[in-house]
Amino acid sequence: MLDGVSLDQLRTFIAAVDEGSFSAAARKLNRVQSAVSGWVSGLENQFGVVLFDRSGRFPKLTPEGVLLLADARSIVSGVDTMKARAKLMASGLETELSVVIDVFFPDCSRQRGREGVREPVSVDTAAPLRRGLGSGISTRSRRPMQLGDIGDDSGAIPVTDQ
């Protein structure tokens, strides 16, 4: 039933809805009006439902057409996104982004929700280092160190020290 549905048919259906008529959609797509009507009729035949009520001067979406329009937009948008992603990958763009936050990055969570208040936040960023060195742990260790190794109670997040 839907094996022969093409992106051109879906784009034509969307254009007919967006432009309000088959002739306006044809102008937008640089096609003749009969081609747009044919594509939409073919789509209706493949779906087995009527997408437009053609009884008035301008075609009006049926309830089935409204539901299928949302799907058509989603499909076309998904394909456009996939094409753009493939183009970026072909141009050498990295497909993954890694973000690392240093353990000495100040925790300003106390400022959340206080955007209008300008008070300095006092954070002792050297405290974990002092605790770690004070407990006799070597920073030249060949094994991956754990945040727990330097006296932090936040859990075991691996930190590799080379």
CSV table of C-alpha atoms in Angstrom, one decimal:
chain,number,residue,atom,x,y,z
A,1,MET,CA,0.0,0.0,0.0
A,2,LEU,CA,2.6,2.6,1.0
A,3,ASP,CA,5.7,1.1,-0.7
A,4,GLY,CA,5.6,3.6,-3.6
A,5,VAL,CA,5.2,6.8,-1.5
A,6,SER,CA,8.0,9.2,-2.4
A,7,LEU,CA,9.4,12.3,-0.8
A,8,ASP,CA,8.3,14.3,-3.8
A,9,GLN,CA,4.7,13.3,-3.1
A,10,LEU,CA,5.0,14.2,0.6
A,11,ARG,CA,6.6,17.6,-0.3
A,12,THR,CA,3.9,18.3,-2.8
A,13,PHE,CA,1.2,17.4,-0.3
A,14,ILE,CA,2.8,19.8,2.3
A,15,ALA,CA,3.2,22.5,-0.3
A,16,ALA,CA,-0.5,22.2,-1.4
A,17,VAL,CA,-1.5,22.6,2.3
A,18,ASP,CA,0.9,25.5,3.0
A,19,GLU,CA,0.0,27.4,-0.2
A,20,GLY,CA,-3.7,26.8,0.0
A,21,SER,CA,-4.2,25.5,-3.5
A,22,PHE,CA,-2.8,23.1,-6.1
A,23,SER,CA,-2.0,25.9,-8.5
A,24,ALA,CA,-0.1,27.9,-5.8
A,25,ALA,CA,1.8,24.8,-4.8
A,26,ALA,CA,2.7,24.2,-8.5
A,27,ARG,CA,4.1,27.7,-8.7
A,28,LYS,CA,6.1,27.2,-5.5
A,29,LEU,CA,7.5,23.9,-6.7
A,30,ASN,CA,8.0,25.0,-10.3
A,31,ARG,CA,5.7,22.4,-11.7
A,32,VAL,CA,2.4,22.5,-13.6
A,33,GLN,CA,-0.8,22.4,-11.7
A,34,SER,CA,-1.9,19.0,-13.3
A,35,ALA,CA,1.4,17.4,-12.0
A,36,VAL,CA,0.6,18.6,-8.4
A,37,SER,CA,-2.9,17.3,-8.6
A,38,GLY,CA,-1.7,14.0,-10.0
A,39,TRP,CA,0.9,13.6,-7.2
A,40,VAL,CA,-1.7,14.4,-4.5
A,41,SER,CA,-4.2,12.0,-6.1
A,42,GLY,CA,-1.6,9.3,-6.3
A,43,LEU,CA,-0.8,9.8,-2.6
A,44,GLU,CA,-4.5,9.6,-1.8
A,45,ASN,CA,-4.7,6.3,-3.7
A,46,GLN,CA,-1.7,4.9,-2.0
A,47,PHE,CA,-3.0,5.8,1.4
A,48,GLY,CA,-6.5,4.8,0.7
A,49,VAL,CA,-7.9,8.0,2.2
A,50,VAL,CA,-9.1,11.3,0.9
A,51,LEU,CA,-6.7,14.1,2.0
A,52,PHE,CA,-8.5,17.1,0.5
A,53,ASP,CA,-12.2,18.0,0.2
A,54,ARG,CA,-12.3,19.4,-3.3
A,55,SER,CA,-16.0,20.5,-3.3
A,56,GLY,CA,-15.2,24.2,-2.8
A,57,ARG,CA,-13.1,26.7,-4.7
A,58,PHE,CA,-10.0,25.8,-2.8
A,59,PRO,CA,-9.1,22.3,-1.5
A,60,LYS,CA,-9.7,21.8,2.2
A,61,LEU,CA,-7.9,19.2,4.3
A,62,THR,CA,-10.0,16.4,5.6
A,63,PRO,CA,-9.6,15.2,9.2
A,64,GLU,CA,-7.5,12.3,7.9
A,65,GLY,CA,-5.5,14.8,5.9
A,66,VAL,CA,-4.7,16.8,9.0
A,67,LEU,CA,-3.4,13.7,10.8
A,68,LEU,CA,-1.3,12.6,7.8
A,69,LEU,CA,0.0,16.1,7.3
A,70,ALA,CA,1.8,16.0,10.7
A,71,ASP,CA,3.3,12.6,9.7
A,72,ALA,CA,4.4,13.9,6.3
A,73,ARG,CA,6.1,17.0,7.9
A,74,SER,CA,7.9,14.7,10.4
A,75,ILE,CA,9.1,12.4,7.7
A,76,VAL,CA,10.3,15.2,5.4
A,77,SER,CA,12.0,17.0,8.4
A,78,GLY,CA,13.7,13.8,9.4
A,79,VAL,CA,15.1,13.2,6.0
A,80,ASP,CA,16.2,16.8,5.7
A,81,THR,CA,18.0,16.5,9.0
A,82,MET,CA,19.6,13.2,8.0
A,83,LYS,CA,20.9,14.8,4.7
A,84,ALA,CA,22.3,17.8,6.6
A,85,ARG,CA,24.0,15.5,9.1
A,86,ALA,CA,25.5,13.4,6.3
A,87,LYS,CA,26.8,16.5,4.5
A,88,LEU,CA,28.5,17.8,7.7
A,89,MET,CA,30.1,14.4,8.3
A,90,ALA,CA,31.3,14.2,4.8
A,91,SER,CA,32.9,17.7,5.2
A,92,GLY,CA,34.9,16.3,8.2
A,93,LEU,CA,32.8,17.5,11.2
A,94,GLU,CA,33.2,15.4,14.3
A,95,THR,CA,30.2,13.4,15.1
A,96,GLU,CA,30.8,13.4,18.9
A,97,LEU,CA,31.4,16.2,21.4
A,98,SER,CA,33.2,15.5,24.7
A,99,VAL,CA,32.9,18.0,27.5
A,100,VAL,CA,35.2,17.8,30.5
A,101,ILE,CA,34.9,19.9,33.7
A,102,ASP,CA,38.0,20.2,35.9
A,103,VAL,CA,37.5,19.1,39.5
A,104,PHE,CA,38.8,22.5,40.5
A,105,PHE,CA,36.0,24.3,38.6
A,106,PRO,CA,34.2,26.4,41.2
A,107,ASP,CA,30.7,25.2,42.2
A,108,CYS,CA,28.4,28.2,41.9
A,109,SER,CA,25.2,26.2,42.5
A,110,ARG,CA,24.5,28.4,45.4
A,111,GLN,CA,23.9,31.2,42.9
A,112,ARG,CA,21.1,29.4,41.0
A,113,GLY,CA,17.8,31.2,41.2
A,114,ARG,CA,19.5,34.4,42.5
A,115,GLU,CA,20.3,36.0,39.1
A,116,GLY,CA,19.6,39.5,40.4
A,117,VAL,CA,21.8,39.1,43.5
A,118,ARG,CA,25.5,40.0,43.0
A,119,GLU,CA,27.3,38.4,45.9
A,120,PRO,CA,30.7,36.8,45.5
A,121,VAL,CA,30.8,33.1,46.1
A,122,SER,CA,33.8,32.0,48.1
A,123,VAL,CA,35.1,28.6,47.0
A,124,ASP,CA,38.3,27.1,48.1
A,125,THR,CA,39.3,25.2,45.0
A,126,ALA,CA,42.7,24.1,46.4
A,127,ALA,CA,41.1,22.2,49.4
A,128,PRO,CA,40.7,18.8,47.5
A,129,LEU,CA,44.3,19.1,46.4
A,130,ARG,CA,45.6,19.9,50.0
A,131,ARG,CA,43.5,17.0,51.4
A,132,GLY,CA,44.9,14.6,48.7
A,133,LEU,CA,48.5,15.6,49.2
A,134,GLY,CA,48.1,15.7,53.0
A,135,SER,CA,47.0,12.1,53.0
A,136,GLY,CA,50.2,10.9,51.3
A,137,ILE,CA,48.6,9.9,48.0
A,138,SER,CA,51.1,10.1,45.1
A,139,THR,CA,49.9,12.2,42.2
A,140,ARG,CA,52.4,10.2,40.0
A,141,SER,CA,50.4,7.0,40.5
A,142,ARG,CA,50.2,4.7,37.4
A,143,ARG,CA,46.7,3.5,38.2
A,144,PRO,CA,43.6,5.7,37.5
A,145,MET,CA,42.9,7.8,40.5
A,146,GLN,CA,39.5,8.2,42.0
A,147,LEU,CA,38.0,11.4,43.4
A,148,GLY,CA,37.5,9.5,46.6
A,149,ASP,CA,41.3,9.1,46.7
A,150,ILE,CA,41.7,12.9,47.4
A,151,GLY,CA,39.1,13.1,50.1
A,152,ASP,CA,36.0,14.0,48.1
A,153,ASP,CA,32.7,12.2,49.1
A,154,SER,CA,31.0,12.8,45.7
A,155,GLY,CA,31.5,9.3,44.4
A,156,ALA,CA,34.0,7.4,42.3
A,157,ILE,CA,34.5,9.3,39.0
A,158,PRO,CA,37.7,8.1,37.3
A,159,VAL,CA,40.4,10.7,36.8
A,160,THR,CA,43.5,9.6,34.9
A,161,ASP,CA,46.8,11.2,36.1
A,162,GLN,CA,49.6,10.8,33.6
